[in-house]
mmCIF file of N, CA and C in Angstrom:
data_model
loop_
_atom_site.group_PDB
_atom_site.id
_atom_site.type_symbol
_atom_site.label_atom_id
_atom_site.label_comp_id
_atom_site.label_asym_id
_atom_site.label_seq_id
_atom_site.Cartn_x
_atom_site.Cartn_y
_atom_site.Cartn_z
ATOM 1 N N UNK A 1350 15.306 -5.726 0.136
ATOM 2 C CA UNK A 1350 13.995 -6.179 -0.310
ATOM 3 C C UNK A 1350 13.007 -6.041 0.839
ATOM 4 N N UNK A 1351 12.080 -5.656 0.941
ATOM 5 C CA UNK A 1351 10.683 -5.290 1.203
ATOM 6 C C UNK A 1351 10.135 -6.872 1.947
ATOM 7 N N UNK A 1352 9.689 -7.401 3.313
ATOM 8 C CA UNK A 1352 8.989 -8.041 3.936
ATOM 9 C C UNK A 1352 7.566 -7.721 3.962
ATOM 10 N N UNK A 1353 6.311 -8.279 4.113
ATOM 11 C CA UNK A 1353 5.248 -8.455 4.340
ATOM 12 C C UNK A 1353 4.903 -9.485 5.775
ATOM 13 N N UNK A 1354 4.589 -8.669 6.910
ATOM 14 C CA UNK A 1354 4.035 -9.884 7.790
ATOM 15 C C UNK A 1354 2.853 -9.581 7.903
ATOM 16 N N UNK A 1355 1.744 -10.244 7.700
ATOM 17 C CA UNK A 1355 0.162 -9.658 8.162
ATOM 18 C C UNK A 1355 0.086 -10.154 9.576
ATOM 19 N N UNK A 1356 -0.677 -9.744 10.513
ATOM 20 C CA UNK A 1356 -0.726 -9.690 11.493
ATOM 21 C C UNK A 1356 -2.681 -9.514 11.647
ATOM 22 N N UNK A 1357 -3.691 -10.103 11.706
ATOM 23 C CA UNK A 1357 -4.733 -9.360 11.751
ATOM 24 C C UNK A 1357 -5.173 -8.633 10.426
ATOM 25 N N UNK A 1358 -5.515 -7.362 11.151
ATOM 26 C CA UNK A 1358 -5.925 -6.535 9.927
ATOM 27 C C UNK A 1358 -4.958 -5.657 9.587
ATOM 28 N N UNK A 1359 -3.702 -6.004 10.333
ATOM 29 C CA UNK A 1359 -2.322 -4.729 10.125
ATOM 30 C C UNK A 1359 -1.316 -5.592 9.250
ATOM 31 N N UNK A 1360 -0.891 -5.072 8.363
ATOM 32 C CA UNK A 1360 0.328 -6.129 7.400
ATOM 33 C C UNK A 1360 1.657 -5.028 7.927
ATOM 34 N N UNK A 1361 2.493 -5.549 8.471
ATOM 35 C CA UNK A 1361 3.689 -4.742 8.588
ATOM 36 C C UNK A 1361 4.826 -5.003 7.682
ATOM 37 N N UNK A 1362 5.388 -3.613 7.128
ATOM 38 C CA UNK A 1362 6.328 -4.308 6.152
ATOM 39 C C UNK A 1362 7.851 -3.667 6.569
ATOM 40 N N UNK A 1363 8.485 -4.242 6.272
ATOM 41 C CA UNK A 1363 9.801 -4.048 6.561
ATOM 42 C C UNK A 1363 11.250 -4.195 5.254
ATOM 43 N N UNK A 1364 11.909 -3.859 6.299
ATOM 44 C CA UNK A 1364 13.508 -3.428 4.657
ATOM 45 C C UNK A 1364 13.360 -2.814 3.979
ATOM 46 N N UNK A 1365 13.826 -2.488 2.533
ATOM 47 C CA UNK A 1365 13.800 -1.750 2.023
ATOM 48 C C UNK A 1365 12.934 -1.764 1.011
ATOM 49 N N UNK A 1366 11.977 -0.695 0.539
ATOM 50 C CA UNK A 1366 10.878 -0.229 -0.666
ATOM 51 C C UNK A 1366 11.107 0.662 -0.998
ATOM 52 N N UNK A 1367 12.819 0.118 -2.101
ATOM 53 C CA UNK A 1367 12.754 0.721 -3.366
ATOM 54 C C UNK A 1367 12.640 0.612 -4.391
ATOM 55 N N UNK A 1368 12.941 0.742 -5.829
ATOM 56 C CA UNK A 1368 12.736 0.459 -7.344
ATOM 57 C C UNK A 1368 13.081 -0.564 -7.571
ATOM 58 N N UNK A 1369 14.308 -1.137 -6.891
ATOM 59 C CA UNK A 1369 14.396 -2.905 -7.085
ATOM 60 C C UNK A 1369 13.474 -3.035 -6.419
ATOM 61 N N UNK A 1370 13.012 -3.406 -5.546
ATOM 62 C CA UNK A 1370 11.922 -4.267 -4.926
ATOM 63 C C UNK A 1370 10.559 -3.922 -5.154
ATOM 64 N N UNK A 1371 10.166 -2.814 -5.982
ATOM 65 C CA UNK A 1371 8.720 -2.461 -6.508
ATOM 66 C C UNK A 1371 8.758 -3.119 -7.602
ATOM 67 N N UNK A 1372 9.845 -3.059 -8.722
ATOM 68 C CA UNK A 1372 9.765 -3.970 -9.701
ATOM 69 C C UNK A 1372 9.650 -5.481 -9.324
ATOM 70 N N UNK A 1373 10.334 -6.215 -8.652
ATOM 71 C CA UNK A 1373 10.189 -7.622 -8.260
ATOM 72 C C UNK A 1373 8.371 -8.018 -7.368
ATOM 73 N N UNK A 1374 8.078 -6.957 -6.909
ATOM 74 C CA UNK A 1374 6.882 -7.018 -6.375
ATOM 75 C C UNK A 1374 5.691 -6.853 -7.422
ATOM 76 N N UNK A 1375 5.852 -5.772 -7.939
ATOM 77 C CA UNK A 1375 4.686 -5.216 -8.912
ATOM 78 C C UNK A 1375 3.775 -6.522 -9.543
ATOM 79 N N UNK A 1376 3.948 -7.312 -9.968
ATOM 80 C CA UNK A 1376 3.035 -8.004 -10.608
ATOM 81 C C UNK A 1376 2.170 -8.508 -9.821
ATOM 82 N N UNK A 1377 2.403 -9.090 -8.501
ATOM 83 C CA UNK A 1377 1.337 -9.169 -6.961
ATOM 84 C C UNK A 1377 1.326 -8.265 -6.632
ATOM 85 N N UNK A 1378 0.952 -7.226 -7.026
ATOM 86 C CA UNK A 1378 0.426 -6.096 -6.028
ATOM 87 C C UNK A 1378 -0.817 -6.469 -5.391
ATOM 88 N N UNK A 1379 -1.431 -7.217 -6.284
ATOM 89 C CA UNK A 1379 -3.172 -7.032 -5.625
ATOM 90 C C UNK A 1379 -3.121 -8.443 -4.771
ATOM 91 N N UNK A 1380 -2.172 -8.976 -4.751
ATOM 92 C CA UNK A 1380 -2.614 -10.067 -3.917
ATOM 93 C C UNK A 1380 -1.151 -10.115 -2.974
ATOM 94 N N UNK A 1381 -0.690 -9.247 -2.313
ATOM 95 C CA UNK A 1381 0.497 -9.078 -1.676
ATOM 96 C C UNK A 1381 -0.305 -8.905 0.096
ATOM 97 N N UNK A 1382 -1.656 -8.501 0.071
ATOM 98 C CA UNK A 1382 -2.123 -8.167 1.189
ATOM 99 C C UNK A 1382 -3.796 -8.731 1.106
ATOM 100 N N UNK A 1383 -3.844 -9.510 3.047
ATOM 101 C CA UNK A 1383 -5.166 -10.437 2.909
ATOM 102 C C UNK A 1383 -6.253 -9.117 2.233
ATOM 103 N N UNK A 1384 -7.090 -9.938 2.074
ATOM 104 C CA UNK A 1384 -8.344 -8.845 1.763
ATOM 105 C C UNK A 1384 -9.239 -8.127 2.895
ATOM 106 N N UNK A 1385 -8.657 -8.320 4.193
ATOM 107 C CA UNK A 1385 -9.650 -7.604 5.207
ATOM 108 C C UNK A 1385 -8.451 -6.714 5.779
ATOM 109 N N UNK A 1386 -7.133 -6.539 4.866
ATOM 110 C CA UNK A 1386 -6.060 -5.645 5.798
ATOM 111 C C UNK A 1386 -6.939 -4.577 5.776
ATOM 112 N N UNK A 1387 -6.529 -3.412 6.940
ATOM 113 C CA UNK A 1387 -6.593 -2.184 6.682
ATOM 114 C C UNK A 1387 -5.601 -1.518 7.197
ATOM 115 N N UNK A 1388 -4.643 -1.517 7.578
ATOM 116 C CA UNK A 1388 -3.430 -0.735 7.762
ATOM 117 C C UNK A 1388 -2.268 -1.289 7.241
ATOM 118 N N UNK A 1389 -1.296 -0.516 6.618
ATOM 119 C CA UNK A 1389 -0.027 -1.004 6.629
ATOM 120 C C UNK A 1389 0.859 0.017 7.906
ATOM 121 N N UNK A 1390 1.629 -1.303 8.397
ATOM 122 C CA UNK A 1390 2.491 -0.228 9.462
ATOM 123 C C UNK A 1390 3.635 -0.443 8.675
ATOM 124 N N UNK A 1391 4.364 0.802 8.444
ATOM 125 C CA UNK A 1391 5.129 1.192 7.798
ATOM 126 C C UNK A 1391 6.761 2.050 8.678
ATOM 127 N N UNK A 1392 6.823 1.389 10.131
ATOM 128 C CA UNK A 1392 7.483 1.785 10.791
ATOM 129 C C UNK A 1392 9.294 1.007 10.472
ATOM 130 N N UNK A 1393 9.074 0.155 10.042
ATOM 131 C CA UNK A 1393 10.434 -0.701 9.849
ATOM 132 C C UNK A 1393 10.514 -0.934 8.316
ATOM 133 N N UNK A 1394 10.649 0.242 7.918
ATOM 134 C CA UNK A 1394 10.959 0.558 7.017
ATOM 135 C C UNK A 1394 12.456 1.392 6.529
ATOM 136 N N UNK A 1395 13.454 0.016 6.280
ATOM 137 C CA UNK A 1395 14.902 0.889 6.483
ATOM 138 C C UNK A 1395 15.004 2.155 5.170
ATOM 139 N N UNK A 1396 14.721 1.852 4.086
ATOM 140 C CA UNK A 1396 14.756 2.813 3.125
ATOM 141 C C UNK A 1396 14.132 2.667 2.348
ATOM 142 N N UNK A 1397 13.024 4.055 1.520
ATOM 143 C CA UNK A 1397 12.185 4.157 0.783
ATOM 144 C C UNK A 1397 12.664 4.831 -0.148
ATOM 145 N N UNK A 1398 12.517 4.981 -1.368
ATOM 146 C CA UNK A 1398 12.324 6.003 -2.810
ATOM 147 C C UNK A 1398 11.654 6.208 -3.152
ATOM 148 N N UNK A 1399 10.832 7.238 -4.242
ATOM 149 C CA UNK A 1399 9.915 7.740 -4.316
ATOM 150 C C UNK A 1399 9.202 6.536 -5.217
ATOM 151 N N UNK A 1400 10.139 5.242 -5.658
ATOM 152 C CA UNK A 1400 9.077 4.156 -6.174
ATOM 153 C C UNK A 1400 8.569 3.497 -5.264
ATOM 154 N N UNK A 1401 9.119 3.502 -4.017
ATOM 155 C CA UNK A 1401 8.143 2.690 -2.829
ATOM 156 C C UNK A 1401 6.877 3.652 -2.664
ATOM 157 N N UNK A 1402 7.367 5.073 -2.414
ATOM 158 C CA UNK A 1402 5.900 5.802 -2.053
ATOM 159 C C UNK A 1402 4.807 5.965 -3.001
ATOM 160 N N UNK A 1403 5.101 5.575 -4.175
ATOM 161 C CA UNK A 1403 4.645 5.273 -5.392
ATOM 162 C C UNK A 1403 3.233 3.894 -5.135
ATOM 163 N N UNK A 1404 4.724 2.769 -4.973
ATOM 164 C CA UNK A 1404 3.828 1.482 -4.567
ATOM 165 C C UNK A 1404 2.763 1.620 -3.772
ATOM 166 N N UNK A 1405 3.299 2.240 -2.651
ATOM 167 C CA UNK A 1405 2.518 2.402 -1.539
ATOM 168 C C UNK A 1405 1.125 2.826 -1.778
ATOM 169 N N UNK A 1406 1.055 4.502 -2.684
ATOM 170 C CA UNK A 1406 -0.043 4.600 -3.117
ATOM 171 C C UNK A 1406 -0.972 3.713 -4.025
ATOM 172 N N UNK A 1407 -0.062 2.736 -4.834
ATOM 173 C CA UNK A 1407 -1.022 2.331 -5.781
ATOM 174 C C UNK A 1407 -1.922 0.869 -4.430
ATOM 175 N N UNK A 1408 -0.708 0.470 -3.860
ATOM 176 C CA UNK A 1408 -1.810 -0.470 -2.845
ATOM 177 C C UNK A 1408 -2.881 0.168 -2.327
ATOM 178 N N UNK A 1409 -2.670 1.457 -1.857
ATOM 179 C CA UNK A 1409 -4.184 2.150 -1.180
ATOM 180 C C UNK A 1409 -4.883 2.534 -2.508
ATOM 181 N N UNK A 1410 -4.797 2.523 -3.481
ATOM 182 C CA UNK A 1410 -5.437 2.861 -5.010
ATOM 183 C C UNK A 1410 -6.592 1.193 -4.659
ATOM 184 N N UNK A 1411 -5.877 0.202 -4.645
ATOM 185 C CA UNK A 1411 -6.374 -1.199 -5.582
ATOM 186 C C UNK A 1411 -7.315 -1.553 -4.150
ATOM 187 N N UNK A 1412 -7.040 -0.967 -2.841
ATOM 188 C CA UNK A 1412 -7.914 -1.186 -2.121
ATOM 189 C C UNK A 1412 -9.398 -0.277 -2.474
ATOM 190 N N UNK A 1413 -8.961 1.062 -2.657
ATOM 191 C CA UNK A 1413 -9.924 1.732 -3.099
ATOM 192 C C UNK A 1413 -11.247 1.364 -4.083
ATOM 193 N N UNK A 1414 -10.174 0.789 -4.664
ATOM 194 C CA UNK A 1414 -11.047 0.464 -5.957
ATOM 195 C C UNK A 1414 -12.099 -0.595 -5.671
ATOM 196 N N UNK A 1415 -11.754 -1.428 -4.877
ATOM 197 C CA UNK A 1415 -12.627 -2.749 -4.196
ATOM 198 C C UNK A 1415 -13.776 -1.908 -3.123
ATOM 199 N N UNK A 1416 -13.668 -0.865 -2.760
ATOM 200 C CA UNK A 1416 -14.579 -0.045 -1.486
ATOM 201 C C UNK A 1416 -14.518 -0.593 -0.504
ATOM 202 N N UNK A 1417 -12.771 -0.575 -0.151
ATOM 203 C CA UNK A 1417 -12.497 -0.853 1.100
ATOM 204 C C UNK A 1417 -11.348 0.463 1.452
ATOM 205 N N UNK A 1418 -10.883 0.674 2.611
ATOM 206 C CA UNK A 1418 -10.078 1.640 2.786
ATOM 207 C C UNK A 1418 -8.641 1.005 3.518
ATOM 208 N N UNK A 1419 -7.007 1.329 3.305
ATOM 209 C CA UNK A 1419 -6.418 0.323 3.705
ATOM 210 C C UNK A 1419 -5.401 2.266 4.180
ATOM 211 N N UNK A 1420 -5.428 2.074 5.447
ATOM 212 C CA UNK A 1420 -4.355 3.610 5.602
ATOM 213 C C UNK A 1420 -2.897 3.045 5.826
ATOM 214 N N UNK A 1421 -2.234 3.815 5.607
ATOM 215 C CA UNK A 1421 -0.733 3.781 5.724
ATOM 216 C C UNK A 1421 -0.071 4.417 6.874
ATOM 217 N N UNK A 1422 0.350 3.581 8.104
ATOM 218 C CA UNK A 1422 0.637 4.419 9.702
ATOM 219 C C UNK A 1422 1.198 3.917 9.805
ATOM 220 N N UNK A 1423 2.408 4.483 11.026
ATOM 221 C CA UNK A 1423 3.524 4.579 11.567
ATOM 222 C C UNK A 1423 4.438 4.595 10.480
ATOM 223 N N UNK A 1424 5.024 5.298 9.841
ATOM 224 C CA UNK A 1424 5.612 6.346 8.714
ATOM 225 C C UNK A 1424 7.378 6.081 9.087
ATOM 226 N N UNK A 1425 7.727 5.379 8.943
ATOM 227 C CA UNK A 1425 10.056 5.274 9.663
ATOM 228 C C UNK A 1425 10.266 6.883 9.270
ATOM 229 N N UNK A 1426 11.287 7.262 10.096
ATOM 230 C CA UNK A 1426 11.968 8.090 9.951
ATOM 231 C C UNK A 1426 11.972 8.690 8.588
ATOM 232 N N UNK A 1427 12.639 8.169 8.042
ATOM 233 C CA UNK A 1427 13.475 8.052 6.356
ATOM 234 C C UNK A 1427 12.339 8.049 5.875
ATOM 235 N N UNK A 1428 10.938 7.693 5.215
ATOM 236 C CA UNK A 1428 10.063 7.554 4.947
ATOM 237 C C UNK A 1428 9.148 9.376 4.998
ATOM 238 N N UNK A 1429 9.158 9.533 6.522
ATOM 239 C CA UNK A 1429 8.496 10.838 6.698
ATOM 240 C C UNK A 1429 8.619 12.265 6.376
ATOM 241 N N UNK A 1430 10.185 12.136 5.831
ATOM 242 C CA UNK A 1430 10.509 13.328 5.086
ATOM 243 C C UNK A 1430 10.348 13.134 3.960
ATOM 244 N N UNK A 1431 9.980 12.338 3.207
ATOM 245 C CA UNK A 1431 9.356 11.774 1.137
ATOM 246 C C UNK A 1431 7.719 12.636 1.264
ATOM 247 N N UNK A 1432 7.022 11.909 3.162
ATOM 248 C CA UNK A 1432 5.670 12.318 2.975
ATOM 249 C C UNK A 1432 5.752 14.127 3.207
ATOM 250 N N UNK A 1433 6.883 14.633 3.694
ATOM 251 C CA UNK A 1433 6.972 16.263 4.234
ATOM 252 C C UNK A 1433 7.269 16.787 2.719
ATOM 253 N N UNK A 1434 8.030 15.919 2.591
ATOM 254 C CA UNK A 1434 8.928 17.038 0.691
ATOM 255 C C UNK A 1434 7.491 16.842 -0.428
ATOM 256 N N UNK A 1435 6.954 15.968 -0.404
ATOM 257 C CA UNK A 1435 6.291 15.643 -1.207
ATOM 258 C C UNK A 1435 4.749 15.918 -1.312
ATOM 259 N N UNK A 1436 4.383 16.501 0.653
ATOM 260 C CA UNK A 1436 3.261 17.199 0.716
ATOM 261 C C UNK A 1436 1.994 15.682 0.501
ATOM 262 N N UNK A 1437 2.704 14.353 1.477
ATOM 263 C CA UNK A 1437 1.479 13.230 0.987
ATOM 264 C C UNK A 1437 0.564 12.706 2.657
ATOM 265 N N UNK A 1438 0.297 14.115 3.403
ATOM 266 C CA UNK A 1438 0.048 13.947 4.778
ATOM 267 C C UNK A 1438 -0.992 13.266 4.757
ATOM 268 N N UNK A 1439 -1.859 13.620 3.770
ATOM 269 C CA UNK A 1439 -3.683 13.000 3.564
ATOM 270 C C UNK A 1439 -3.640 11.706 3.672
ATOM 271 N N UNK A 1440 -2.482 11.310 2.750
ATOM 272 C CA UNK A 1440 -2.433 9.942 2.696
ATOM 273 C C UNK A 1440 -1.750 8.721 4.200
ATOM 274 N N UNK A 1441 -1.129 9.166 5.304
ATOM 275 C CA UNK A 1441 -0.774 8.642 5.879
ATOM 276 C C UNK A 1441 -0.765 9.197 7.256
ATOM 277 N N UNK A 1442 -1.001 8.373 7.941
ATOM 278 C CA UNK A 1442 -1.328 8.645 9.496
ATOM 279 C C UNK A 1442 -0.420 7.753 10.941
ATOM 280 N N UNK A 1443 -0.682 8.313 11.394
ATOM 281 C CA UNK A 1443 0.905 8.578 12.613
ATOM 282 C C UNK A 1443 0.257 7.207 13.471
ATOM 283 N N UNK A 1444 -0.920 6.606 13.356
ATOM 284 C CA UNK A 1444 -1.285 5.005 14.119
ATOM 285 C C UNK A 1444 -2.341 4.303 13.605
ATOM 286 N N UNK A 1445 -3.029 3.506 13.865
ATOM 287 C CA UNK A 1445 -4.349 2.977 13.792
ATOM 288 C C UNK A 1445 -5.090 3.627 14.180
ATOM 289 N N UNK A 1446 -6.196 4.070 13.275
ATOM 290 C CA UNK A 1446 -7.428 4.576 14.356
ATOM 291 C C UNK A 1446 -8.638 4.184 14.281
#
């Protein structure tokens, strides 16, 4: 299962974000992260499926939608080959900037 620590404006999440834990999450999506985050660090992240990278996008979706911008950096290992196979570079970036 998937951790949330906010930290500031960085929420770091950790364990695993996969289809069990997008389903147990999904109904807080929009309130899983403060409203002034703008990064998720996404480095301790033991294992993802393509329903976490899924999630992932729809959190940067629901920020969008508010006209705020929330990026997705420091990418785990395991994680960075979903964003290589899957061609989702636009969407995620290697730190804070």
């Amino acid at each position: 299962m998937a951790s949330f620590q906010q930290q500031g404006i960085i929420c770091a999440i950790s364990g695993r974000l996969d289809q069990d834990a997008v389903i147990s999450l999904w109904n807080d999506r929009r309130c899983l992260l403060d409203v002034d985050t703008a990064f998720l660090q996404l480095s301790d992240i033991e294992y993802c499926d393509s329903a976490g990278v899924a999630f992932l996008l729809e959190l940067v979706s629901i920020f969008a939608a508010k006209g705020a911008s929330l990026k997705l950096i420091s990418a785990s290992e395991q994680l960075k080959k979903f964003i290589v196979l899957y061609d989702l570079n636009d969407f995620f970036y290697e730190e804070a900037q």
